[in-house]
XYZ file of C-alpha atoms in Angstrom:
218
model
C 145.386 25.904 161.141
C 148.230 24.414 163.356
C 151.669 24.372 161.644
C 154.402 21.594 162.156
C 157.809 21.645 160.163
C 160.348 18.287 160.380
C 163.656 19.502 161.661
C 165.992 17.440 159.422
C 169.609 16.698 160.313
C 170.360 18.057 156.854
C 169.138 21.246 157.014
C 170.488 22.107 160.294
C 174.109 20.830 158.484
C 173.134 23.281 155.588
C 172.887 26.916 157.861
C 176.028 25.363 159.946
C 177.466 25.680 156.017
C 175.871 28.453 154.848
C 177.350 30.583 158.323
C 180.571 29.143 157.598
C 180.655 30.063 153.995
C 180.414 34.097 155.280
C 184.156 33.999 155.957
C 185.279 30.935 153.612
C 184.645 33.340 151.018
C 185.585 30.996 147.777
C 184.858 27.222 149.258
C 182.291 24.593 147.770
C 178.759 25.339 147.621
C 177.573 23.599 150.766
C 174.339 22.167 148.829
C 176.599 19.710 146.428
C 177.572 17.880 149.613
C 174.005 17.040 150.433
C 172.011 13.913 149.708
C 169.170 13.740 148.029
C 167.527 12.779 151.317
C 169.220 15.580 153.009
C 167.659 18.337 150.539
C 163.903 17.047 151.237
C 162.033 18.743 153.580
C 157.897 17.898 154.618
C 155.634 20.335 155.770
C 152.390 19.306 157.145
C 149.806 21.952 158.607
C 146.210 20.269 160.178
C 142.814 22.234 161.467
C 143.333 21.776 165.297
C 139.319 21.584 165.533
C 139.097 18.277 163.143
C 138.213 15.466 165.004
C 140.102 13.016 162.653
C 138.751 9.870 164.867
C 134.863 11.027 163.828
C 135.732 9.963 160.287
C 135.957 6.481 158.680
C 136.247 6.398 154.960
C 137.981 7.915 152.616
C 138.829 8.254 148.609
C 141.268 9.115 146.386
C 142.127 10.781 143.260
C 143.159 8.090 140.684
C 146.017 10.517 139.279
C 147.588 13.707 139.745
C 147.224 17.151 138.903
C 149.841 18.876 137.421
C 150.406 22.575 137.629
C 153.299 23.896 135.755
C 154.262 27.655 134.411
C 155.600 25.807 131.133
C 152.930 22.933 130.557
C 150.386 24.796 132.034
C 147.617 22.391 134.013
C 147.218 18.752 133.483
C 146.683 15.119 135.394
C 149.279 12.546 135.043
C 150.368 9.625 136.553
C 153.842 8.500 136.557
C 155.538 5.374 137.951
C 156.182 7.684 140.546
C 152.869 8.986 141.319
C 151.311 5.590 141.287
C 153.629 4.326 144.292
C 152.563 7.967 146.102
C 149.363 7.092 145.835
C 149.773 3.728 146.825
C 151.516 4.446 149.666
C 149.034 7.338 150.748
C 146.228 4.063 150.963
C 148.443 2.066 152.557
C 149.424 4.569 155.330
C 145.542 5.372 155.544
C 144.345 2.079 155.603
C 146.734 1.140 158.283
C 145.404 4.026 160.258
C 141.731 2.507 160.663
C 140.431 4.299 157.517
C 138.226 2.452 154.912
C 139.038 2.956 151.075
C 136.083 3.467 149.076
C 134.598 4.880 145.836
C 134.010 8.296 145.389
C 130.784 7.497 144.670
C 130.325 6.075 147.861
C 130.061 9.493 149.405
C 133.197 9.133 151.614
C 133.707 11.218 154.547
C 137.677 12.057 153.396
C 139.079 12.637 149.565
C 142.407 13.227 149.295
C 144.097 15.391 146.138
C 147.375 15.164 145.533
C 148.942 18.003 143.279
C 152.402 18.226 141.850
C 153.784 21.631 140.970
C 156.430 21.885 138.627
C 157.653 25.538 137.381
C 160.895 27.013 135.544
C 161.861 30.502 136.459
C 164.724 32.236 134.478
C 166.602 35.057 135.793
C 169.617 37.624 135.000
C 172.303 39.030 137.232
C 174.388 41.889 136.543
C 177.556 42.013 138.419
C 179.180 45.581 138.279
C 182.122 44.911 139.930
C 182.402 41.212 138.769
C 186.237 41.767 137.554
C 187.082 44.038 140.492
C 189.714 41.205 141.554
C 192.901 42.273 143.346
C 194.773 39.763 140.671
C 194.112 42.112 137.675
C 197.475 43.715 139.025
C 199.694 40.490 137.687
C 198.125 41.242 134.030
C 200.634 43.533 133.215
C 199.506 46.274 130.243
C 203.000 46.583 129.451
C 203.495 43.476 127.327
C 201.483 44.273 124.678
C 202.854 47.965 124.564
C 200.235 50.421 126.198
C 202.213 51.787 128.621
C 200.443 53.904 131.103
C 197.069 51.896 130.262
C 194.393 49.953 132.895
C 192.363 47.475 132.412
C 188.539 48.105 132.324
C 185.992 45.344 132.756
C 182.599 46.019 131.968
C 179.562 44.965 133.668
C 178.841 41.284 133.052
C 175.506 39.564 132.913
C 174.387 36.414 134.110
C 171.455 34.196 132.920
C 170.085 31.407 134.723
C 167.634 29.024 134.953
C 165.734 27.559 138.153
C 163.668 24.865 138.629
C 161.197 23.819 141.624
C 159.049 20.429 141.424
C 157.125 19.867 145.151
C 154.511 17.584 145.910
C 151.296 19.308 147.747
C 148.496 16.505 149.183
C 145.086 18.267 150.591
C 142.145 15.894 153.114
C 138.883 17.357 152.558
C 136.177 17.284 154.565
C 133.231 15.860 152.582
C 131.581 14.614 155.470
C 130.701 17.866 157.181
C 130.338 20.020 154.199
C 126.816 20.947 154.913
C 127.342 22.099 158.352
C 130.185 24.034 156.946
C 127.635 26.431 154.803
C 128.450 24.426 151.890
C 131.940 24.674 151.624
C 134.399 21.850 151.814
C 137.443 22.376 153.965
C 140.772 20.919 154.012
C 141.352 19.709 157.421
C 145.148 18.668 156.486
C 148.338 19.624 154.194
C 151.725 17.984 153.208
C 154.297 19.463 151.209
C 156.832 17.718 150.409
C 160.230 19.341 148.745
C 163.608 19.076 147.819
C 165.628 17.755 145.264
C 164.357 14.435 142.799
C 161.019 14.493 145.528
C 159.344 12.788 142.113
C 162.109 9.623 141.948
C 159.823 6.525 141.926
C 162.357 5.368 144.685
C 161.932 7.872 147.107
C 158.188 8.778 147.372
C 157.670 5.626 149.727
C 160.113 7.352 152.711
C 158.632 11.121 151.410
C 154.559 9.631 152.156
C 156.183 8.035 155.303
C 157.678 10.926 156.809
C 154.286 12.953 156.574
C 152.427 10.666 158.000
C 154.899 10.081 160.790
C 154.474 13.825 161.674
C 150.715 13.151 161.782
C 149.758 11.166 164.351
C 146.325 12.501 164.637
C 145.382 10.953 161.626
C 143.921 8.082 162.770
C 139.932 6.760 162.772
C 140.461 4.603 166.261
């Protein structure tokens, strides 16, 4: 599979901000200064042996598969999902492919999956209280002459949520020639903040198609 990653200006800014943070210490988190668009990353992969111009018809799922470590496996059709599916159809047709029902033996099948995971963790900071400012906190004020401060280790609990879309294009036309295996000949991942915002999916799908010019029937 050949990999192609779109380099976005926002990611370059983030990398520079991260280097600045090495010496800036207690500066504001650069992630807070990014727009939602700047947090997004579009990744596409394709089979270099696939002849995309030989495929003429396609079919697409009517709902999105939801994979979640908190909700299990399910299917859904949110407003964002509907917009995303419709945008894929529109761009595939613009590239010369014809939409057909799955019962009509399409050359290509398109699956859409949304992965939504929640991770919980804990961090320990044994040196968190090793702060040079402790010298300004006078223990003598409280009558404890000769005493010093002791700060026990601290524990921080955190949660991280991750939601992203993945789109898979399957070769149904040549399944028999491929030892009855259905090959994925194109894949796209859409990652970043609020990728399932209905107002964002049009731009997101446009982006992954823009960096896949080989996807065309004629």
